[in-house]
mmCIF file of N, CA, C and O in Angstrom:
data_model
loop_
_atom_site.group_PDB
_atom_site.id
_atom_site.type_symbol
_atom_site.label_atom_id
_atom_site.label_comp_id
_atom_site.label_asym_id
_atom_site.label_seq_id
_atom_site.Cartn_x
_atom_site.Cartn_y
_atom_site.Cartn_z
ATOM 1 N N UNK A 76 16.639 60.970 -49.127
ATOM 2 C CA UNK A 76 15.554 61.372 -48.481
ATOM 3 C C UNK A 76 14.605 60.635 -48.567
ATOM 4 O O UNK A 76 13.879 60.421 -49.472
ATOM 5 N N UNK A 77 14.105 60.584 -47.311
ATOM 6 C CA UNK A 77 13.345 59.300 -46.716
ATOM 7 C C UNK A 77 11.779 60.109 -46.158
ATOM 8 O O UNK A 77 12.458 60.851 -45.038
ATOM 9 N N UNK A 78 10.962 60.564 -46.360
ATOM 10 C CA UNK A 78 10.042 61.188 -45.768
ATOM 11 C C UNK A 78 8.280 60.233 -45.836
ATOM 12 O O UNK A 78 7.776 59.612 -46.785
ATOM 13 N N UNK A 79 7.881 60.226 -44.817
ATOM 14 C CA UNK A 79 6.537 59.839 -44.651
ATOM 15 C C UNK A 79 7.263 57.730 -44.520
ATOM 16 O O UNK A 79 8.962 57.307 -43.790
ATOM 17 N N UNK A 80 6.373 56.840 -44.221
ATOM 18 C CA UNK A 80 7.020 55.644 -43.811
ATOM 19 C C UNK A 80 6.104 54.807 -44.936
ATOM 20 O O UNK A 80 6.715 53.314 -44.934
ATOM 21 N N UNK A 81 5.824 55.035 -46.128
ATOM 22 C CA UNK A 81 5.622 53.705 -47.237
ATOM 23 C C UNK A 81 6.595 54.221 -48.164
ATOM 24 O O UNK A 81 6.762 55.594 -48.544
ATOM 25 N N UNK A 82 7.535 53.392 -48.540
ATOM 26 C CA UNK A 82 8.174 53.567 -49.921
ATOM 27 C C UNK A 82 8.593 52.486 -50.713
ATOM 28 O O UNK A 82 7.941 51.460 -50.874
ATOM 29 N N UNK A 83 8.446 53.135 -51.871
ATOM 30 C CA UNK A 83 8.757 52.348 -52.991
ATOM 31 C C UNK A 83 10.046 51.766 -53.488
ATOM 32 O O UNK A 83 10.834 52.643 -53.855
ATOM 33 N N UNK A 84 10.341 50.482 -54.283
ATOM 34 C CA UNK A 84 11.686 50.299 -54.358
ATOM 35 C C UNK A 84 11.432 49.349 -55.918
ATOM 36 O O UNK A 84 10.807 48.403 -56.247
ATOM 37 N N UNK A 85 11.887 49.668 -57.033
ATOM 38 C CA UNK A 85 11.740 49.399 -58.330
ATOM 39 C C UNK A 85 12.877 47.611 -58.556
ATOM 40 O O UNK A 85 13.505 47.523 -57.568
ATOM 41 N N UNK A 86 12.102 47.100 -59.366
ATOM 42 C CA UNK A 86 13.235 45.500 -59.451
ATOM 43 C C UNK A 86 14.417 46.046 -59.320
ATOM 44 O O UNK A 86 14.796 47.039 -60.269
ATOM 45 N N UNK A 87 15.684 45.343 -59.333
ATOM 46 C CA UNK A 87 17.038 45.203 -59.192
ATOM 47 C C UNK A 87 17.567 46.575 -58.696
ATOM 48 O O UNK A 87 18.609 47.211 -59.113
ATOM 49 N N UNK A 88 16.909 47.192 -58.028
ATOM 50 C CA UNK A 88 17.267 48.796 -56.715
ATOM 51 C C UNK A 88 17.180 48.310 -55.347
ATOM 52 O O UNK A 88 16.563 46.972 -55.251
ATOM 53 N N UNK A 89 17.517 49.098 -54.917
ATOM 54 C CA UNK A 89 17.498 48.738 -53.376
ATOM 55 C C UNK A 89 16.902 50.136 -52.619
ATOM 56 O O UNK A 89 17.071 51.184 -53.525
ATOM 57 N N UNK A 90 16.576 49.991 -51.521
ATOM 58 C CA UNK A 90 16.210 51.119 -50.819
ATOM 59 C C UNK A 90 17.258 51.484 -49.752
ATOM 60 O O UNK A 90 17.634 50.968 -48.969
ATOM 61 N N UNK A 91 17.743 52.969 -49.485
ATOM 62 C CA UNK A 91 18.955 53.054 -49.006
ATOM 63 C C UNK A 91 18.462 53.636 -47.115
ATOM 64 O O UNK A 91 18.193 54.839 -47.444
ATOM 65 N N UNK A 92 18.849 53.325 -46.249
ATOM 66 C CA UNK A 92 18.516 54.296 -44.803
ATOM 67 C C UNK A 92 20.036 54.641 -44.629
ATOM 68 O O UNK A 92 20.719 53.653 -44.497
ATOM 69 N N UNK A 93 19.975 55.644 -43.763
ATOM 70 C CA UNK A 93 21.461 56.250 -43.182
ATOM 71 C C UNK A 93 20.955 56.606 -41.641
ATOM 72 O O UNK A 93 19.647 57.739 -41.517
ATOM 73 N N UNK A 94 21.823 56.289 -40.553
ATOM 74 C CA UNK A 94 20.720 56.756 -39.506
ATOM 75 C C UNK A 94 22.175 56.593 -38.779
ATOM 76 O O UNK A 94 23.272 55.732 -38.828
ATOM 77 N N UNK A 95 21.931 57.553 -37.008
ATOM 78 C CA UNK A 95 23.157 56.891 -36.290
ATOM 79 C C UNK A 95 22.188 56.667 -34.842
ATOM 80 O O UNK A 95 21.366 56.914 -34.589
ATOM 81 N N UNK A 96 23.058 55.858 -34.136
ATOM 82 C CA UNK A 96 22.957 55.233 -33.148
ATOM 83 C C UNK A 96 22.973 55.282 -31.955
ATOM 84 O O UNK A 96 24.238 54.780 -31.721
ATOM 85 N N UNK A 97 23.337 56.306 -31.083
ATOM 86 C CA UNK A 97 24.333 56.178 -29.805
ATOM 87 C C UNK A 97 24.228 55.625 -28.139
ATOM 88 O O UNK A 97 24.460 55.631 -27.752
ATOM 89 N N UNK A 98 22.502 55.539 -28.298
ATOM 90 C CA UNK A 98 22.029 55.197 -26.847
ATOM 91 C C UNK A 98 21.453 53.881 -26.752
ATOM 92 O O UNK A 98 20.576 53.828 -27.929
ATOM 93 N N UNK A 99 21.480 52.902 -26.179
ATOM 94 C CA UNK A 99 22.618 52.686 -25.016
ATOM 95 C C UNK A 99 23.619 52.496 -25.560
ATOM 96 O O UNK A 99 23.780 51.779 -26.399
ATOM 97 N N UNK A 100 24.848 53.120 -24.752
ATOM 98 C CA UNK A 100 25.944 53.033 -25.170
ATOM 99 C C UNK A 100 26.324 51.402 -25.500
ATOM 100 O O UNK A 100 26.335 50.706 -24.264
ATOM 101 N N UNK A 101 26.935 50.999 -26.407
ATOM 102 C CA UNK A 101 27.288 49.350 -26.358
ATOM 103 C C UNK A 101 26.168 48.522 -26.773
ATOM 104 O O UNK A 101 26.792 47.067 -26.888
ATOM 105 N N UNK A 102 25.534 49.162 -26.388
ATOM 106 C CA UNK A 102 23.723 48.133 -27.133
ATOM 107 C C UNK A 102 24.093 47.542 -28.142
ATOM 108 O O UNK A 102 24.772 48.200 -29.239
ATOM 109 N N UNK A 103 23.553 46.283 -28.487
ATOM 110 C CA UNK A 103 23.580 45.929 -30.078
ATOM 111 C C UNK A 103 22.287 45.608 -30.424
ATOM 112 O O UNK A 103 21.200 45.681 -29.812
ATOM 113 N N UNK A 104 22.233 46.397 -31.907
ATOM 114 C CA UNK A 104 20.857 46.691 -32.681
ATOM 115 C C UNK A 104 21.148 46.187 -33.735
ATOM 116 O O UNK A 104 21.862 45.246 -33.862
ATOM 117 N N UNK A 105 19.339 45.472 -33.997
ATOM 118 C CA UNK A 105 19.266 44.396 -35.390
ATOM 119 C C UNK A 105 18.565 45.161 -36.542
ATOM 120 O O UNK A 105 17.084 45.428 -35.784
ATOM 121 N N UNK A 106 18.731 45.518 -37.237
ATOM 122 C CA UNK A 106 17.771 45.507 -38.285
ATOM 123 C C UNK A 106 17.147 44.286 -38.696
ATOM 124 O O UNK A 106 17.547 43.182 -39.098
ATOM 125 N N UNK A 107 15.594 44.626 -38.946
ATOM 126 C CA UNK A 107 14.582 43.306 -39.164
ATOM 127 C C UNK A 107 13.755 43.388 -40.532
ATOM 128 O O UNK A 107 13.232 45.006 -40.732
ATOM 129 N N UNK A 108 13.277 42.822 -41.256
ATOM 130 C CA UNK A 108 12.252 42.983 -42.173
ATOM 131 C C UNK A 108 11.307 41.766 -42.290
ATOM 132 O O UNK A 108 11.441 40.374 -41.672
ATOM 133 N N UNK A 109 9.908 41.667 -42.409
ATOM 134 C CA UNK A 109 8.709 41.053 -41.765
ATOM 135 C C UNK A 109 8.790 39.879 -43.151
ATOM 136 O O UNK A 109 8.326 39.016 -43.202
ATOM 137 N N UNK A 110 9.575 40.449 -44.041
ATOM 138 C CA UNK A 110 9.024 39.531 -45.290
ATOM 139 C C UNK A 110 10.415 38.893 -45.991
ATOM 140 O O UNK A 110 10.660 39.657 -47.214
ATOM 141 N N UNK A 111 11.125 38.017 -45.301
ATOM 142 C CA UNK A 111 12.582 37.509 -46.257
ATOM 143 C C UNK A 111 12.237 36.792 -47.281
ATOM 144 O O UNK A 111 13.888 35.955 -47.967
ATOM 145 N N UNK A 112 11.389 36.220 -47.966
ATOM 146 C CA UNK A 112 10.990 35.518 -48.352
ATOM 147 C C UNK A 112 11.447 36.595 -50.261
ATOM 148 O O UNK A 112 11.554 35.943 -51.235
ATOM 149 N N UNK A 113 10.522 37.665 -49.771
ATOM 150 C CA UNK A 113 10.569 38.107 -51.134
ATOM 151 C C UNK A 113 11.676 39.846 -51.302
ATOM 152 O O UNK A 113 11.858 40.489 -52.187
ATOM 153 N N UNK A 114 12.446 39.845 -49.994
ATOM 154 C CA UNK A 114 13.261 40.847 -50.176
ATOM 155 C C UNK A 114 14.172 40.437 -48.952
ATOM 156 O O UNK A 114 14.371 39.171 -48.480
ATOM 157 N N UNK A 115 15.686 40.934 -49.141
ATOM 158 C CA UNK A 115 16.821 40.456 -48.575
ATOM 159 C C UNK A 115 17.191 41.969 -48.086
ATOM 160 O O UNK A 115 17.450 43.163 -48.787
ATOM 161 N N UNK A 116 18.587 42.135 -47.100
ATOM 162 C CA UNK A 116 19.342 43.057 -47.015
ATOM 163 C C UNK A 116 20.777 43.040 -47.974
ATOM 164 O O UNK A 116 21.008 42.147 -48.624
ATOM 165 N N UNK A 117 21.319 43.993 -48.313
ATOM 166 C CA UNK A 117 22.505 44.077 -49.806
ATOM 167 C C UNK A 117 23.458 44.654 -48.531
ATOM 168 O O UNK A 117 23.422 45.995 -48.537
ATOM 169 N N UNK A 118 24.450 44.075 -48.830
ATOM 170 C CA UNK A 118 25.520 44.003 -48.467
ATOM 171 C C UNK A 118 26.518 44.961 -48.363
ATOM 172 O O UNK A 118 27.447 45.123 -48.278
ATOM 173 N N UNK A 119 26.113 45.531 -49.731
ATOM 174 C CA UNK A 119 27.409 46.316 -50.678
ATOM 175 C C UNK A 119 27.499 47.561 -49.851
ATOM 176 O O UNK A 119 26.637 47.878 -49.613
ATOM 177 N N UNK A 120 29.133 48.099 -50.595
ATOM 178 C CA UNK A 120 29.223 49.084 -50.433
ATOM 179 C C UNK A 120 29.508 49.299 -48.917
ATOM 180 O O UNK A 120 28.913 50.572 -48.250
ATOM 181 N N UNK A 121 29.616 48.425 -47.999
ATOM 182 C CA UNK A 121 29.422 48.809 -46.452
ATOM 183 C C UNK A 121 28.839 49.150 -45.738
ATOM 184 O O UNK A 121 28.301 48.961 -44.232
ATOM 185 N N UNK A 122 27.338 48.512 -46.439
ATOM 186 C CA UNK A 122 25.894 48.389 -45.325
ATOM 187 C C UNK A 122 25.720 47.401 -44.494
ATOM 188 O O UNK A 122 26.655 46.067 -44.895
ATOM 189 N N UNK A 123 25.299 47.428 -43.302
ATOM 190 C CA UNK A 123 25.090 46.240 -42.675
ATOM 191 C C UNK A 123 23.692 46.407 -42.277
ATOM 192 O O UNK A 123 22.701 46.753 -42.698
ATOM 193 N N UNK A 124 23.282 45.116 -41.130
ATOM 194 C CA UNK A 124 21.884 44.795 -40.875
ATOM 195 C C UNK A 124 22.235 44.793 -39.605
ATOM 196 O O UNK A 124 21.295 44.457 -38.669
ATOM 197 N N UNK A 125 23.319 45.253 -39.028
ATOM 198 C CA UNK A 125 23.397 44.868 -37.129
ATOM 199 C C UNK A 125 24.685 45.548 -36.898
ATOM 200 O O UNK A 125 25.449 45.960 -37.662
ATOM 201 N N UNK A 126 24.706 45.567 -35.409
ATOM 202 C CA UNK A 126 25.794 46.134 -34.859
ATOM 203 C C UNK A 126 25.852 47.176 -33.448
ATOM 204 O O UNK A 126 24.781 46.337 -32.840
ATOM 205 N N UNK A 127 26.781 47.426 -32.834
ATOM 206 C CA UNK A 127 26.776 48.120 -31.234
ATOM 207 C C UNK A 127 26.595 49.370 -31.777
ATOM 208 O O UNK A 127 27.325 50.091 -32.745
ATOM 209 N N UNK A 128 26.062 49.760 -30.527
ATOM 210 C CA UNK A 128 26.120 51.539 -30.807
ATOM 211 C C UNK A 128 26.929 52.148 -30.526
ATOM 212 O O UNK A 128 28.050 51.949 -29.708
ATOM 213 N N UNK A 129 27.516 53.209 -31.412
ATOM 214 C CA UNK A 129 28.894 53.994 -31.288
ATOM 215 C C UNK A 129 28.611 55.280 -31.221
ATOM 216 O O UNK A 129 27.985 55.315 -32.485
ATOM 217 N N UNK A 130 29.113 56.059 -30.557
ATOM 218 C CA UNK A 130 29.082 57.556 -30.804
ATOM 219 C C UNK A 130 29.802 57.815 -32.174
ATOM 220 O O UNK A 130 30.859 57.501 -32.856
ATOM 221 N N UNK A 131 29.038 58.717 -32.607
ATOM 222 C CA UNK A 131 29.383 59.304 -34.001
ATOM 223 C C UNK A 131 29.437 58.556 -35.376
ATOM 224 O O UNK A 131 29.850 58.747 -36.475
ATOM 225 N N UNK A 132 29.078 57.443 -35.150
ATOM 226 C CA UNK A 132 29.081 56.313 -36.264
ATOM 227 C C UNK A 132 28.106 56.273 -37.168
ATOM 228 O O UNK A 132 26.628 55.967 -36.624
ATOM 229 N N UNK A 133 27.874 56.419 -38.741
ATOM 230 C CA UNK A 133 26.614 56.403 -39.366
ATOM 231 C C UNK A 133 26.547 55.219 -39.952
ATOM 232 O O UNK A 133 27.702 54.814 -40.333
ATOM 233 N N UNK A 134 25.448 54.309 -39.815
ATOM 234 C CA UNK A 134 25.157 52.987 -40.152
ATOM 235 C C UNK A 134 24.475 53.359 -41.656
ATOM 236 O O UNK A 134 23.934 54.263 -41.929
ATOM 237 N N UNK A 135 24.442 52.327 -42.556
ATOM 238 C CA UNK A 135 23.995 52.192 -43.933
ATOM 239 C C UNK A 135 23.483 51.232 -43.858
ATOM 240 O O UNK A 135 23.748 50.063 -43.646
ATOM 241 N N UNK A 136 21.993 51.041 -44.317
ATOM 242 C CA UNK A 136 20.688 49.775 -44.351
ATOM 243 C C UNK A 136 20.336 49.443 -45.902
ATOM 244 O O UNK A 136 19.905 50.464 -46.132
ATOM 245 N N UNK A 137 20.509 48.711 -46.448
ATOM 246 C CA UNK A 137 20.128 48.438 -47.558
ATOM 247 C C UNK A 137 18.773 47.581 -48.257
ATOM 248 O O UNK A 137 19.766 46.596 -47.384
ATOM 249 N N UNK A 138 17.981 47.444 -48.395
ATOM 250 C CA UNK A 138 16.938 46.443 -48.563
ATOM 251 C C UNK A 138 16.578 46.190 -50.387
ATOM 252 O O UNK A 138 16.112 47.714 -51.070
ATOM 253 N N UNK A 139 16.668 44.984 -50.518
ATOM 254 C CA UNK A 139 16.215 45.381 -52.249
ATOM 255 C C UNK A 139 15.073 43.899 -52.049
ATOM 256 O O UNK A 139 15.232 43.311 -51.364
ATOM 257 N N UNK A 140 14.222 43.774 -53.241
ATOM 258 C CA UNK A 140 13.858 43.140 -53.766
ATOM 259 C C UNK A 140 14.259 41.506 -53.885
ATOM 260 O O UNK A 140 15.848 41.905 -54.464
ATOM 261 N N UNK A 141 14.028 40.398 -53.896
ATOM 262 C CA UNK A 141 14.803 39.086 -54.173
ATOM 263 C C UNK A 141 15.181 38.908 -55.759
ATOM 264 O O UNK A 141 15.936 38.036 -55.894
ATOM 265 N N UNK A 142 13.610 39.126 -56.168
ATOM 266 C CA UNK A 142 13.509 38.828 -57.717
ATOM 267 C C UNK A 142 12.829 40.188 -58.249
ATOM 268 O O UNK A 142 11.984 40.807 -57.728
ATOM 269 N N UNK A 143 12.662 39.750 -59.634
ATOM 270 C CA UNK A 143 11.824 40.711 -60.389
ATOM 271 C C UNK A 143 10.407 40.251 -59.897
ATOM 272 O O UNK A 143 9.755 38.836 -59.908
ATOM 273 N N UNK A 144 9.279 40.936 -60.239
ATOM 274 C CA UNK A 144 7.563 40.351 -60.162
ATOM 275 C C UNK A 144 6.707 41.079 -60.716
ATOM 276 O O UNK A 144 7.605 42.167 -61.252
ATOM 277 N N UNK A 145 5.992 40.969 -61.575
ATOM 278 C CA UNK A 145 4.904 41.464 -61.889
ATOM 279 C C UNK A 145 3.570 41.650 -61.425
ATOM 280 O O UNK A 145 2.508 41.745 -61.558
ATOM 281 N N UNK A 146 3.328 40.981 -59.886
ATOM 282 C CA UNK A 146 2.520 41.256 -59.166
ATOM 283 C C UNK A 146 2.521 42.404 -58.587
ATOM 284 O O UNK A 146 3.045 42.791 -57.560
ATOM 285 N N UNK A 147 1.292 42.804 -57.652
ATOM 286 C CA UNK A 147 1.265 44.052 -57.140
ATOM 287 C C UNK A 147 0.963 43.657 -55.632
ATOM 288 O O UNK A 147 0.699 42.500 -55.163
ATOM 289 N N UNK A 148 1.349 44.432 -54.401
ATOM 290 C CA UNK A 148 1.247 44.346 -53.229
ATOM 291 C C UNK A 148 2.282 43.348 -52.359
ATOM 292 O O UNK A 148 1.989 42.647 -51.689
ATOM 293 N N UNK A 149 3.780 43.455 -52.795
ATOM 294 C CA UNK A 149 4.669 42.372 -52.866
ATOM 295 C C UNK A 149 5.470 43.583 -51.643
ATOM 296 O O UNK A 149 5.585 44.875 -52.060
ATOM 297 N N UNK A 150 5.305 43.759 -50.666
ATOM 298 C CA UNK A 150 5.723 44.254 -49.478
ATOM 299 C C UNK A 150 6.609 44.035 -48.568
ATOM 300 O O UNK A 150 6.381 42.467 -48.273
ATOM 301 N N UNK A 151 7.405 44.828 -47.876
ATOM 302 C CA UNK A 151 7.816 44.061 -46.192
ATOM 303 C C UNK A 151 7.722 45.741 -45.502
ATOM 304 O O UNK A 151 8.014 46.374 -45.716
ATOM 305 N N UNK A 152 7.892 44.965 -44.130
ATOM 306 C CA UNK A 152 8.243 46.084 -43.034
ATOM 307 C C UNK A 152 9.664 45.990 -42.760
ATOM 308 O O UNK A 152 10.067 45.243 -42.644
ATOM 309 N N UNK A 153 10.263 46.836 -42.437
ATOM 310 C CA UNK A 153 11.513 47.462 -42.034
ATOM 311 C C UNK A 153 11.524 48.060 -40.672
ATOM 312 O O UNK A 153 10.976 49.488 -40.384
ATOM 313 N N UNK A 154 12.309 47.514 -39.769
ATOM 314 C CA UNK A 154 12.429 48.088 -38.417
ATOM 315 C C UNK A 154 13.582 47.789 -37.490
ATOM 316 O O UNK A 154 14.353 46.821 -38.377
ATOM 317 N N UNK A 155 14.075 48.367 -36.798
ATOM 318 C CA UNK A 155 15.182 48.089 -36.148
ATOM 319 C C UNK A 155 15.069 47.733 -34.085
ATOM 320 O O UNK A 155 14.063 48.487 -33.613
ATOM 321 N N UNK A 156 15.414 46.844 -33.562
ATOM 322 C CA UNK A 156 15.765 46.769 -32.521
ATOM 323 C C UNK A 156 17.184 47.212 -31.534
ATOM 324 O O UNK A 156 17.597 46.368 -31.908
ATOM 325 N N UNK A 157 16.711 46.874 -30.545
ATOM 326 C CA UNK A 157 17.638 47.636 -29.949
ATOM 327 C C UNK A 157 17.398 46.260 -28.878
ATOM 328 O O UNK A 157 16.485 46.993 -27.717
ATOM 329 N N UNK A 158 18.845 46.008 -27.995
ATOM 330 C CA UNK A 158 18.429 44.824 -26.520
ATOM 331 C C UNK A 158 19.131 46.053 -25.953
ATOM 332 O O UNK A 158 20.662 45.783 -25.915
ATOM 333 N N UNK A 159 18.651 46.559 -24.788
ATOM 334 C CA UNK A 159 18.913 47.377 -24.118
ATOM 335 C C UNK A 159 19.196 46.616 -22.613
ATOM 336 O O UNK A 159 19.016 47.236 -21.469
ATOM 337 N N UNK A 160 19.228 45.440 -22.478
ATOM 338 C CA UNK A 160 19.129 44.469 -21.295
ATOM 339 C C UNK A 160 17.868 44.085 -20.606
ATOM 340 O O UNK A 160 17.781 43.396 -19.786
ATOM 341 N N UNK A 161 16.699 44.726 -21.270
ATOM 342 C CA UNK A 161 15.825 44.457 -20.805
ATOM 343 C C UNK A 161 14.597 44.105 -22.102
ATOM 344 O O UNK A 161 13.806 44.119 -21.994
ATOM 345 N N UNK A 162 15.565 43.160 -22.802
ATOM 346 C CA UNK A 162 14.420 42.384 -24.123
ATOM 347 C C UNK A 162 14.629 44.123 -25.393
ATOM 348 O O UNK A 162 15.527 44.901 -25.067
ATOM 349 N N UNK A 163 14.340 43.576 -26.248
ATOM 350 C CA UNK A 163 14.211 44.262 -27.650
ATOM 351 C C UNK A 163 13.518 45.241 -27.680
ATOM 352 O O UNK A 163 11.964 44.973 -27.102
ATOM 353 N N UNK A 164 13.764 46.418 -27.853
ATOM 354 C CA UNK A 164 12.656 47.703 -28.161
ATOM 355 C C UNK A 164 12.692 48.357 -29.169
ATOM 356 O O UNK A 164 13.834 48.248 -29.929
ATOM 357 N N UNK A 165 11.822 48.326 -29.618
ATOM 358 C CA UNK A 165 11.896 48.578 -31.183
ATOM 359 C C UNK A 165 12.064 50.473 -31.506
ATOM 360 O O UNK A 165 11.211 50.973 -31.179
ATOM 361 N N UNK A 166 12.921 50.522 -32.161
ATOM 362 C CA UNK A 166 13.144 51.904 -32.177
ATOM 363 C C UNK A 166 12.225 53.037 -33.103
ATOM 364 O O UNK A 166 11.614 52.160 -33.887
ATOM 365 N N UNK A 167 12.368 54.398 -33.115
ATOM 366 C CA UNK A 167 11.099 55.029 -33.413
ATOM 367 C C UNK A 167 11.855 55.374 -34.987
ATOM 368 O O UNK A 167 12.036 56.752 -34.657
ATOM 369 N N UNK A 168 11.570 55.077 -35.761
ATOM 370 C CA UNK A 168 12.428 55.451 -37.219
ATOM 371 C C UNK A 168 12.245 56.759 -37.770
ATOM 372 O O UNK A 168 12.801 57.084 -37.918
ATOM 373 N N UNK A 169 11.033 56.926 -37.757
ATOM 374 C CA UNK A 169 10.726 58.341 -38.803
ATOM 375 C C UNK A 169 10.250 59.491 -37.687
ATOM 376 O O UNK A 169 10.270 60.418 -37.911
ATOM 377 N N UNK A 170 10.835 59.277 -36.626
ATOM 378 C CA UNK A 170 10.594 60.326 -35.485
ATOM 379 C C UNK A 170 9.114 60.716 -35.315
ATOM 380 O O UNK A 170 9.185 62.382 -34.593
ATOM 381 N N UNK A 171 8.399 60.074 -35.247
ATOM 382 C CA UNK A 171 7.095 60.522 -34.970
ATOM 383 C C UNK A 171 7.153 60.242 -33.561
ATOM 384 O O UNK A 171 7.988 59.919 -33.093
ATOM 385 N N UNK A 172 5.297 60.576 -33.054
ATOM 386 C CA UNK A 172 5.787 60.199 -31.412
ATOM 387 C C UNK A 172 6.014 58.815 -30.632
ATOM 388 O O UNK A 172 5.830 57.944 -31.717
ATOM 389 N N UNK A 173 6.461 58.458 -29.660
ATOM 390 C CA UNK A 173 6.687 57.524 -29.330
ATOM 391 C C UNK A 173 5.815 56.747 -29.313
ATOM 392 O O UNK A 173 4.504 56.603 -29.153
ATOM 393 N N UNK A 174 5.909 55.276 -30.095
ATOM 394 C CA UNK A 174 5.388 54.099 -29.983
ATOM 395 C C UNK A 174 4.320 54.225 -30.915
ATOM 396 O O UNK A 174 3.711 53.044 -31.671
ATOM 397 N N UNK A 175 4.142 55.350 -32.553
ATOM 398 C CA UNK A 175 3.615 55.230 -33.198
ATOM 399 C C UNK A 175 4.670 55.047 -34.558
ATOM 400 O O UNK A 175 5.810 55.378 -34.547
ATOM 401 N N UNK A 176 4.286 54.427 -35.482
ATOM 402 C CA UNK A 176 4.939 54.307 -36.790
ATOM 403 C C UNK A 176 6.349 53.969 -36.712
ATOM 404 O O UNK A 176 7.056 55.038 -37.089
ATOM 405 N N UNK A 177 6.341 53.179 -35.885
ATOM 406 C CA UNK A 177 8.235 52.373 -35.750
ATOM 407 C C UNK A 177 8.521 51.504 -36.975
ATOM 408 O O UNK A 177 9.892 51.233 -36.870
ATOM 409 N N UNK A 178 7.794 51.929 -38.048
ATOM 410 C CA UNK A 178 8.687 50.508 -39.157
ATOM 411 C C UNK A 178 8.013 51.485 -40.486
ATOM 412 O O UNK A 178 7.082 52.297 -40.402
ATOM 413 N N UNK A 179 9.075 50.931 -41.377
ATOM 414 C CA UNK A 179 8.597 51.512 -43.110
ATOM 415 C C UNK A 179 8.220 50.318 -43.369
ATOM 416 O O UNK A 179 8.633 49.253 -43.455
ATOM 417 N N UNK A 180 7.247 50.982 -44.314
ATOM 418 C CA UNK A 180 6.752 49.702 -45.333
ATOM 419 C C UNK A 180 7.335 49.948 -46.487
ATOM 420 O O UNK A 180 7.136 50.996 -47.352
ATOM 421 N N UNK A 181 7.984 48.728 -47.292
ATOM 422 C CA UNK A 181 8.963 49.151 -48.832
ATOM 423 C C UNK A 181 7.848 48.027 -49.100
ATOM 424 O O UNK A 181 7.571 46.751 -49.262
ATOM 425 N N UNK A 182 7.564 48.848 -50.394
ATOM 426 C CA UNK A 182 6.555 48.364 -51.251
ATOM 427 C C UNK A 182 7.345 48.435 -53.026
ATOM 428 O O UNK A 182 8.131 48.827 -53.183
ATOM 429 N N UNK A 183 7.260 46.618 -53.160
ATOM 430 C CA UNK A 183 8.181 46.604 -54.696
ATOM 431 C C UNK A 183 7.176 46.977 -55.551
ATOM 432 O O UNK A 183 5.858 46.716 -55.981
ATOM 433 N N UNK A 184 7.764 47.616 -56.826
ATOM 434 C CA UNK A 184 7.198 48.218 -57.705
ATOM 435 C C UNK A 184 7.180 46.969 -59.002
ATOM 436 O O UNK A 184 8.279 46.497 -59.340
ATOM 437 N N UNK A 185 6.053 46.522 -59.249
ATOM 438 C CA UNK A 185 6.131 45.604 -60.563
ATOM 439 C C UNK A 185 6.561 45.836 -61.485
ATOM 440 O O UNK A 185 5.992 47.288 -62.245
ATOM 441 N N UNK A 186 6.924 44.917 -62.541
ATOM 442 C CA UNK A 186 7.302 45.392 -63.913
ATOM 443 C C UNK A 186 6.371 44.849 -65.188
ATOM 444 O O UNK A 186 5.475 44.008 -64.860
#
């Protein structure tokens, strides 16, 4: 269960998102992170970072730190874009007002 847009992840763990995306039908979607130096997608257990919109399909995305850290303020933003034929449109992930809070911030907990 994810509440708010700021999330925390420990070293050697991951943050997992579940979502459905049905429109526009057959559109290509892509998950992105803004800090690929410190974070990466975890493709284990059927997790993905992109695909095509399909009715009734639930997608799983996992994001994890690349390495352990003792530093504070190691973070990335996670967002999804959909190419609807008019360029990439950023999805409103947390179901807030359109155009606001379209990204989650994932903070790594130092050890």
